[in-house]
């Protein structure tokens, strides 16, 4: 069991207000244009992504999409 934090009434020292630099919640949603496609992949590749996605508690489609995005981003920069 973790030990509990004991708070004291000691002085905190000089405090200062920090400017709020976070965007409002409506700007946190980064919506990108997606296009639905149909693609045929090897069964072994899908099995691999499903197994890894289960370990990471995520969607295998999301993992495949991220791999493709990284690939395209990498070669887009070097072109």
PDB file of N, CA and C in Angstrom:
ATOM      1  N   UNK A   1       0.829  -1.171   0.000  1.00  0.00           N
ATOM      2  CA  UNK A   1       0.000   0.000   0.000  1.00  0.00           C
ATOM      3  C   UNK A   1       0.879   1.242   0.000  1.00  0.00           C
ATOM      4  N   UNK A   2       0.513   2.230  -0.806  1.00  0.00           N
ATOM      5  CA  UNK A   2       1.285   3.466  -0.878  1.00  0.00           C
ATOM      6  C   UNK A   2       1.085   4.279   0.393  1.00  0.00           C
ATOM      7  N   UNK A   3       2.148   4.955   0.801  1.00  0.00           N
ATOM      8  CA  UNK A   3       2.011   5.818   1.978  1.00  0.00           C
ATOM      9  C   UNK A   3       1.266   7.091   1.593  1.00  0.00           C
ATOM     10  N   UNK A   4       0.481   7.601   2.525  1.00  0.00           N
ATOM     11  CA  UNK A   4      -0.307   8.793   2.265  1.00  0.00           C
ATOM     12  C   UNK A   4       0.583  10.026   2.356  1.00  0.00           C
ATOM     13  N   UNK A   5       0.250  11.036   1.570  1.00  0.00           N
ATOM     14  CA  UNK A   5       0.980  12.302   1.605  1.00  0.00           C
ATOM     15  C   UNK A   5       0.474  13.091   2.794  1.00  0.00           C
ATOM     16  N   UNK A   6       1.398  13.597   3.581  1.00  0.00           N
ATOM     17  CA  UNK A   6       1.029  14.419   4.729  1.00  0.00           C
ATOM     18  C   UNK A   6       1.323  15.873   4.382  1.00  0.00           C
ATOM     19  N   UNK A   7       0.292  16.685   4.383  1.00  0.00           N
ATOM     20  CA  UNK A   7       0.432  18.099   4.070  1.00  0.00           C
ATOM     21  C   UNK A   7       0.663  18.887   5.353  1.00  0.00           C
ATOM     22  N   UNK A   8       1.456  19.943   5.237  1.00  0.00           N
ATOM     23  CA  UNK A   8       1.726  20.802   6.390  1.00  0.00           C
ATOM     24  C   UNK A   8       1.317  22.226   6.052  1.00  0.00           C
ATOM     25  N   UNK A   9       1.306  23.075   7.060  1.00  0.00           N
ATOM     26  CA  UNK A   9       0.944  24.482   6.881  1.00  0.00           C
ATOM     27  C   UNK A   9       2.184  25.363   6.736  1.00  0.00           C
ATOM     28  N   UNK A  10       3.256  24.828   6.194  1.00  0.00           N
ATOM     29  CA  UNK A  10       4.482  25.608   6.034  1.00  0.00           C
ATOM     30  C   UNK A  10       4.309  26.623   4.917  1.00  0.00           C
ATOM     31  N   UNK A  11       5.039  27.743   4.976  1.00  0.00           N
ATOM     32  CA  UNK A  11       4.936  28.757   3.911  1.00  0.00           C
ATOM     33  C   UNK A  11       5.427  28.192   2.580  1.00  0.00           C
ATOM     34  N   UNK A  12       4.781  28.623   1.504  1.00  0.00           N
ATOM     35  CA  UNK A  12       5.121  28.134   0.178  1.00  0.00           C
ATOM     36  C   UNK A  12       6.202  28.964  -0.495  1.00  0.00           C
ATOM     37  N   UNK A  13       6.484  30.127   0.005  1.00  0.00           N
ATOM     38  CA  UNK A  13       7.465  30.993  -0.624  1.00  0.00           C
ATOM     39  C   UNK A  13       6.780  31.964  -1.561  1.00  0.00           C
ATOM     40  N   UNK A  14       7.551  32.596  -2.437  1.00  0.00           N
ATOM     41  CA  UNK A  14       6.987  33.580  -3.356  1.00  0.00           C
ATOM     42  C   UNK A  14       6.246  32.875  -4.483  1.00  0.00           C
ATOM     43  N   UNK A  15       4.992  33.258  -4.685  1.00  0.00           N
ATOM     44  CA  UNK A  15       4.169  32.659  -5.726  1.00  0.00           C
ATOM     45  C   UNK A  15       3.981  33.642  -6.863  1.00  0.00           C
ATOM     46  N   UNK A  16       3.769  33.128  -8.064  1.00  0.00           N
ATOM     47  CA  UNK A  16       3.487  33.991  -9.209  1.00  0.00           C
ATOM     48  C   UNK A  16       2.437  33.326 -10.084  1.00  0.00           C
ATOM     49  N   UNK A  17       1.639  34.134 -10.746  1.00  0.00           N
ATOM     50  CA  UNK A  17       0.592  33.630 -11.632  1.00  0.00           C
ATOM     51  C   UNK A  17       1.228  33.303 -12.976  1.00  0.00           C
ATOM     52  N   UNK A  18       0.920  32.124 -13.497  1.00  0.00           N
ATOM     53  CA  UNK A  18       1.443  31.684 -14.784  1.00  0.00           C
ATOM     54  C   UNK A  18       0.352  31.883 -15.824  1.00  0.00           C
ATOM     55  N   UNK A  19       0.720  32.484 -16.963  1.00  0.00           N
ATOM     56  CA  UNK A  19      -0.229  32.717 -18.047  1.00  0.00           C
ATOM     57  C   UNK A  19      -0.774  31.387 -18.567  1.00  0.00           C
ATOM     58  N   UNK A  20      -2.084  31.347 -18.780  1.00  0.00           N
ATOM     59  CA  UNK A  20      -2.724  30.150 -19.314  1.00  0.00           C
ATOM     60  C   UNK A  20      -2.365  30.027 -20.791  1.00  0.00           C
ATOM     61  N   UNK A  21      -1.602  28.987 -21.141  1.00  0.00           N
ATOM     62  CA  UNK A  21      -1.150  28.823 -22.527  1.00  0.00           C
ATOM     63  C   UNK A  21      -1.907  27.720 -23.261  1.00  0.00           C
ATOM     64  N   UNK A  22      -2.829  27.075 -22.561  1.00  0.00           N
ATOM     65  CA  UNK A  22      -3.572  25.984 -23.199  1.00  0.00           C
ATOM     66  C   UNK A  22      -4.695  26.533 -24.068  1.00  0.00           C
ATOM     67  N   UNK A  23      -4.927  25.920 -25.221  1.00  0.00           N
ATOM     68  CA  UNK A  23      -6.024  26.362 -26.076  1.00  0.00           C
ATOM     69  C   UNK A  23      -7.367  25.956 -25.470  1.00  0.00           C
ATOM     70  N   UNK A  24      -8.445  26.603 -25.887  1.00  0.00           N
ATOM     71  CA  UNK A  24      -9.764  26.206 -25.393  1.00  0.00           C
ATOM     72  C   UNK A  24     -10.115  24.802 -25.894  1.00  0.00           C
ATOM     73  N   UNK A  25     -11.040  24.127 -25.200  1.00  0.00           N
ATOM     74  CA  UNK A  25     -11.362  22.736 -25.555  1.00  0.00           C
ATOM     75  C   UNK A  25     -11.759  22.528 -27.011  1.00  0.00           C
ATOM     76  N   UNK A  26     -12.466  23.487 -27.619  1.00  0.00           N
ATOM     77  CA  UNK A  26     -12.889  23.291 -29.011  1.00  0.00           C
ATOM     78  C   UNK A  26     -11.719  23.279 -29.989  1.00  0.00           C
ATOM     79  N   UNK A  27     -10.564  23.784 -29.557  1.00  0.00           N
ATOM     80  CA  UNK A  27      -9.386  23.763 -30.424  1.00  0.00           C
ATOM     81  C   UNK A  27      -8.499  22.544 -30.174  1.00  0.00           C
ATOM     82  N   UNK A  28      -8.848  21.732 -29.197  1.00  0.00           N
ATOM     83  CA  UNK A  28      -8.059  20.534 -28.908  1.00  0.00           C
ATOM     84  C   UNK A  28      -8.431  19.368 -29.820  1.00  0.00           C
ATOM     85  N   UNK A  29      -9.571  19.449 -30.462  1.00  0.00           N
ATOM     86  CA  UNK A  29     -10.016  18.375 -31.348  1.00  0.00           C
ATOM     87  C   UNK A  29      -9.412  18.600 -32.729  1.00  0.00           C
ATOM     88  N   UNK A  30      -8.425  17.797 -33.044  1.00  0.00           N
ATOM     89  CA  UNK A  30      -7.742  17.930 -34.326  1.00  0.00           C
ATOM     90  C   UNK A  30      -8.373  16.961 -35.315  1.00  0.00           C
ATOM     91  N   UNK A  31      -9.278  17.462 -36.100  1.00  0.00           N
ATOM     92  CA  UNK A  31      -9.990  16.635 -37.076  1.00  0.00           C
ATOM     93  C   UNK A  31      -9.279  16.731 -38.419  1.00  0.00           C
ATOM     94  N   UNK A  32      -8.849  15.601 -38.905  1.00  0.00           N
ATOM     95  CA  UNK A  32      -8.222  15.565 -40.217  1.00  0.00           C
ATOM     96  C   UNK A  32      -9.190  14.899 -41.186  1.00  0.00           C
ATOM     97  N   UNK A  33      -9.042  15.249 -42.436  1.00  0.00           N
ATOM     98  CA  UNK A  33      -9.879  14.625 -43.460  1.00  0.00           C
ATOM     99  C   UNK A  33      -9.429  13.186 -43.671  1.00  0.00           C
ATOM    100  N   UNK A  34     -10.338  12.263 -43.482  1.00  0.00           N
ATOM    101  CA  UNK A  34     -10.054  10.848 -43.714  1.00  0.00           C
ATOM    102  C   UNK A  34     -10.843  10.377 -44.923  1.00  0.00           C
ATOM    103  N   UNK A  35     -10.299   9.410 -45.604  1.00  0.00           N
ATOM    104  CA  UNK A  35     -10.955   8.816 -46.762  1.00  0.00           C
ATOM    105  C   UNK A  35     -11.075   7.328 -46.493  1.00  0.00           C
ATOM    106  N   UNK A  36     -12.288   6.795 -46.589  1.00  0.00           N
ATOM    107  CA  UNK A  36     -12.484   5.357 -46.402  1.00  0.00           C
ATOM    108  C   UNK A  36     -12.090   4.630 -47.682  1.00  0.00           C
ATOM    109  N   UNK A  37     -11.322   3.552 -47.496  1.00  0.00           N
ATOM    110  CA  UNK A  37     -10.902   2.739 -48.634  1.00  0.00           C
ATOM    111  C   UNK A  37     -11.104   1.269 -48.292  1.00  0.00           C
ATOM    112  N   UNK A  38     -11.013   0.433 -49.288  1.00  0.00           N
ATOM    113  CA  UNK A  38     -10.988  -1.007 -49.091  1.00  0.00           C
ATOM    114  C   UNK A  38      -9.616  -1.475 -49.543  1.00  0.00           C
ATOM    115  N   UNK A  39      -8.977  -2.279 -48.710  1.00  0.00           N
ATOM    116  CA  UNK A  39      -7.634  -2.744 -49.028  1.00  0.00           C
ATOM    117  C   UNK A  39      -7.525  -4.220 -48.634  1.00  0.00           C
ATOM    118  N   UNK A  40      -6.852  -4.993 -49.447  1.00  0.00           N
ATOM    119  CA  UNK A  40      -6.623  -6.404 -49.144  1.00  0.00           C
ATOM    120  C   UNK A  40      -5.199  -6.541 -48.611  1.00  0.00           C
ATOM    121  N   UNK A  41      -5.076  -7.076 -47.392  1.00  0.00           N
ATOM    122  CA  UNK A  41      -3.776  -7.265 -46.760  1.00  0.00           C
ATOM    123  C   UNK A  41      -3.582  -8.738 -46.440  1.00  0.00           C
ATOM    124  N   UNK A  42      -2.331  -9.125 -46.261  1.00  0.00           N
ATOM    125  CA  UNK A  42      -2.034 -10.514 -45.916  1.00  0.00           C
ATOM    126  C   UNK A  42      -2.631 -10.836 -44.545  1.00  0.00           C
ATOM    127  N   UNK A  43      -3.136 -12.033 -44.426  1.00  0.00           N
ATOM    128  CA  UNK A  43      -3.733 -12.483 -43.170  1.00  0.00           C
ATOM    129  C   UNK A  43      -2.725 -12.388 -42.024  1.00  0.00           C
ATOM    130  N   UNK A  44      -1.473 -12.734 -42.298  1.00  0.00           N
ATOM    131  CA  UNK A  44      -0.445 -12.697 -41.256  1.00  0.00           C
ATOM    132  C   UNK A  44      -0.186 -11.270 -40.761  1.00  0.00           C
ATOM    133  N   UNK A  45      -0.298 -10.294 -41.668  1.00  0.00           N
ATOM    134  CA  UNK A  45      -0.114  -8.896 -41.265  1.00  0.00           C
ATOM    135  C   UNK A  45      -1.245  -8.447 -40.344  1.00  0.00           C
ATOM    136  N   UNK A  46      -2.463  -8.794 -40.692  1.00  0.00           N
ATOM    137  CA  UNK A  46      -3.612  -8.421 -39.871  1.00  0.00           C
ATOM    138  C   UNK A  46      -3.538  -9.098 -38.507  1.00  0.00           C
ATOM    139  N   UNK A  47      -3.158 -10.363 -38.493  1.00  0.00           N
ATOM    140  CA  UNK A  47      -3.014 -11.084 -37.221  1.00  0.00           C
ATOM    141  C   UNK A  47      -1.968 -10.411 -36.337  1.00  0.00           C
ATOM    142  N   UNK A  48      -0.862  -9.982 -36.949  1.00  0.00           N
ATOM    143  CA  UNK A  48       0.178  -9.288 -36.197  1.00  0.00           C
ATOM    144  C   UNK A  48      -0.368  -8.004 -35.566  1.00  0.00           C
ATOM    145  N   UNK A  49      -1.040  -7.165 -36.367  1.00  0.00           N
ATOM    146  CA  UNK A  49      -1.556  -5.904 -35.857  1.00  0.00           C
ATOM    147  C   UNK A  49      -2.635  -6.123 -34.795  1.00  0.00           C
ATOM    148  N   UNK A  50      -3.478  -7.126 -34.973  1.00  0.00           N
ATOM    149  CA  UNK A  50      -4.503  -7.413 -33.972  1.00  0.00           C
ATOM    150  C   UNK A  50      -3.870  -7.826 -32.647  1.00  0.00           C
ATOM    151  N   UNK A  51      -2.834  -8.669 -32.721  1.00  0.00           N
ATOM    152  CA  UNK A  51      -2.139  -9.120 -31.516  1.00  0.00           C
ATOM    153  C   UNK A  51      -1.474  -7.946 -30.805  1.00  0.00           C
ATOM    154  N   UNK A  52      -0.773  -7.108 -31.564  1.00  0.00           N
ATOM    155  CA  UNK A  52      -0.090  -5.962 -30.968  1.00  0.00           C
ATOM    156  C   UNK A  52      -1.081  -4.926 -30.434  1.00  0.00           C
ATOM    157  N   UNK A  53      -2.170  -4.727 -31.142  1.00  0.00           N
ATOM    158  CA  UNK A  53      -3.184  -3.761 -30.696  1.00  0.00           C
ATOM    159  C   UNK A  53      -3.810  -4.209 -29.382  1.00  0.00           C
ATOM    160  N   UNK A  54      -4.012  -5.499 -29.246  1.00  0.00           N
ATOM    161  CA  UNK A  54      -4.589  -6.022 -28.001  1.00  0.00           C
ATOM    162  C   UNK A  54      -3.646  -5.755 -26.829  1.00  0.00           C
ATOM    163  N   UNK A  55      -2.347  -5.925 -27.048  1.00  0.00           N
ATOM    164  CA  UNK A  55      -1.348  -5.646 -26.003  1.00  0.00           C
ATOM    165  C   UNK A  55      -1.381  -4.171 -25.594  1.00  0.00           C
ATOM    166  N   UNK A  56      -1.602  -3.290 -26.565  1.00  0.00           N
ATOM    167  CA  UNK A  56      -1.572  -1.844 -26.329  1.00  0.00           C
ATOM    168  C   UNK A  56      -2.954  -1.272 -25.989  1.00  0.00           C
ATOM    169  N   UNK A  57      -3.963  -2.125 -25.981  1.00  0.00           N
ATOM    170  CA  UNK A  57      -5.341  -1.695 -25.695  1.00  0.00           C
ATOM    171  C   UNK A  57      -5.808  -0.610 -26.662  1.00  0.00           C
ATOM    172  N   UNK A  58      -5.621  -0.883 -27.928  1.00  0.00           N
ATOM    173  CA  UNK A  58      -6.031   0.060 -28.965  1.00  0.00           C
ATOM    174  C   UNK A  58      -6.609  -0.708 -30.151  1.00  0.00           C
ATOM    175  N   UNK A  59      -6.947   0.009 -31.187  1.00  0.00           N
ATOM    176  CA  UNK A  59      -7.533  -0.578 -32.386  1.00  0.00           C
ATOM    177  C   UNK A  59      -6.424  -0.934 -33.387  1.00  0.00           C
ATOM    178  N   UNK A  60      -6.552  -2.100 -33.998  1.00  0.00           N
ATOM    179  CA  UNK A  60      -5.540  -2.472 -34.993  1.00  0.00           C
ATOM    180  C   UNK A  60      -5.629  -1.580 -36.226  1.00  0.00           C
ATOM    181  N   UNK A  61      -6.844  -1.098 -36.554  1.00  0.00           N
ATOM    182  CA  UNK A  61      -6.979  -0.180 -37.690  1.00  0.00           C
ATOM    183  C   UNK A  61      -6.232   1.119 -37.427  1.00  0.00           C
ATOM    184  N   UNK A  62      -6.301   1.581 -36.194  1.00  0.00           N
ATOM    185  CA  UNK A  62      -5.606   2.814 -35.822  1.00  0.00           C
ATOM    186  C   UNK A  62      -4.093   2.632 -35.964  1.00  0.00           C
ATOM    187  N   UNK A  63      -3.595   1.462 -35.569  1.00  0.00           N
ATOM    188  CA  UNK A  63      -2.159   1.194 -35.686  1.00  0.00           C
ATOM    189  C   UNK A  63      -1.728   1.153 -37.146  1.00  0.00           C
ATOM    190  N   UNK A  64      -2.503   0.489 -37.989  1.00  0.00           N
ATOM    191  CA  UNK A  64      -2.175   0.420 -39.418  1.00  0.00           C
ATOM    192  C   UNK A  64      -2.206   1.813 -40.027  1.00  0.00           C
ATOM    193  N   UNK A  65      -3.228   2.588 -39.677  1.00  0.00           N
ATOM    194  CA  UNK A  65      -3.349   3.965 -40.187  1.00  0.00           C
ATOM    195  C   UNK A  65      -2.125   4.794 -39.781  1.00  0.00           C
ATOM    196  N   UNK A  66      -1.670   4.624 -38.526  1.00  0.00           N
ATOM    197  CA  UNK A  66      -0.505   5.380 -38.049  1.00  0.00           C
ATOM    198  C   UNK A  66       0.760   4.991 -38.809  1.00  0.00           C
ATOM    199  N   UNK A  67       0.947   3.709 -39.078  1.00  0.00           N
ATOM    200  CA  UNK A  67       2.118   3.254 -39.847  1.00  0.00           C
ATOM    201  C   UNK A  67       2.114   3.889 -41.236  1.00  0.00           C
ATOM    202  N   UNK A  68       0.970   3.880 -41.887  1.00  0.00           N
ATOM    203  CA  UNK A  68       0.868   4.472 -43.221  1.00  0.00           C
ATOM    204  C   UNK A  68       1.122   5.973 -43.171  1.00  0.00           C
ATOM    205  N   UNK A  69       0.583   6.651 -42.144  1.00  0.00           N
ATOM    206  CA  UNK A  69       0.805   8.095 -41.990  1.00  0.00           C
ATOM    207  C   UNK A  69       2.284   8.407 -41.785  1.00  0.00           C
ATOM    208  N   UNK A  70       2.959   7.612 -40.934  1.00  0.00           N
ATOM    209  CA  UNK A  70       4.402   7.826 -40.712  1.00  0.00           C
ATOM    210  C   UNK A  70       5.187   7.618 -42.001  1.00  0.00           C
ATOM    211  N   UNK A  71       4.863   6.573 -42.736  1.00  0.00           N
ATOM    212  CA  UNK A  71       5.540   6.265 -43.993  1.00  0.00           C
ATOM    213  C   UNK A  71       5.378   7.432 -44.977  1.00  0.00           C
ATOM    214  N   UNK A  72       4.135   7.879 -45.140  1.00  0.00           N
ATOM    215  CA  UNK A  72       3.864   8.971 -46.086  1.00  0.00           C
ATOM    216  C   UNK A  72       4.556  10.257 -45.632  1.00  0.00           C
ATOM    217  N   UNK A  73       4.524  10.540 -44.349  1.00  0.00           N
ATOM    218  CA  UNK A  73       5.164  11.746 -43.830  1.00  0.00           C
ATOM    219  C   UNK A  73       6.670  11.713 -44.062  1.00  0.00           C
ATOM    220  N   UNK A  74       7.279  10.554 -43.847  1.00  0.00           N
ATOM    221  CA  UNK A  74       8.725  10.418 -44.040  1.00  0.00           C
ATOM    222  C   UNK A  74       9.131  10.685 -45.484  1.00  0.00           C
ATOM    223  N   UNK A  75       8.433  10.086 -46.417  1.00  0.00           N
ATOM    224  CA  UNK A  75       8.816  10.239 -47.814  1.00  0.00           C
ATOM    225  C   UNK A  75       8.321  11.541 -48.422  1.00  0.00           C
ATOM    226  N   UNK A  76       7.339  12.145 -47.822  1.00  0.00           N
ATOM    227  CA  UNK A  76       6.854  13.446 -48.263  1.00  0.00           C
ATOM    228  C   UNK A  76       7.923  14.514 -48.003  1.00  0.00           C
ATOM    229  N   UNK A  77       8.624  14.407 -46.866  1.00  0.00           N
ATOM    230  CA  UNK A  77       9.662  15.369 -46.487  1.00  0.00           C
ATOM    231  C   UNK A  77      10.876  15.253 -47.400  1.00  0.00           C
ATOM    232  N   UNK A  78      11.213  14.025 -47.806  1.00  0.00           N
ATOM    233  CA  UNK A  78      12.435  13.814 -48.593  1.00  0.00           C
ATOM    234  C   UNK A  78      12.204  13.991 -50.098  1.00  0.00           C
ATOM    235  N   UNK A  79      10.973  14.207 -50.500  1.00  0.00           N
ATOM    236  CA  UNK A  79      10.692  14.348 -51.936  1.00  0.00           C
ATOM    237  C   UNK A  79      10.889  15.770 -52.416  1.00  0.00           C
TER     238      UNK A  79
END
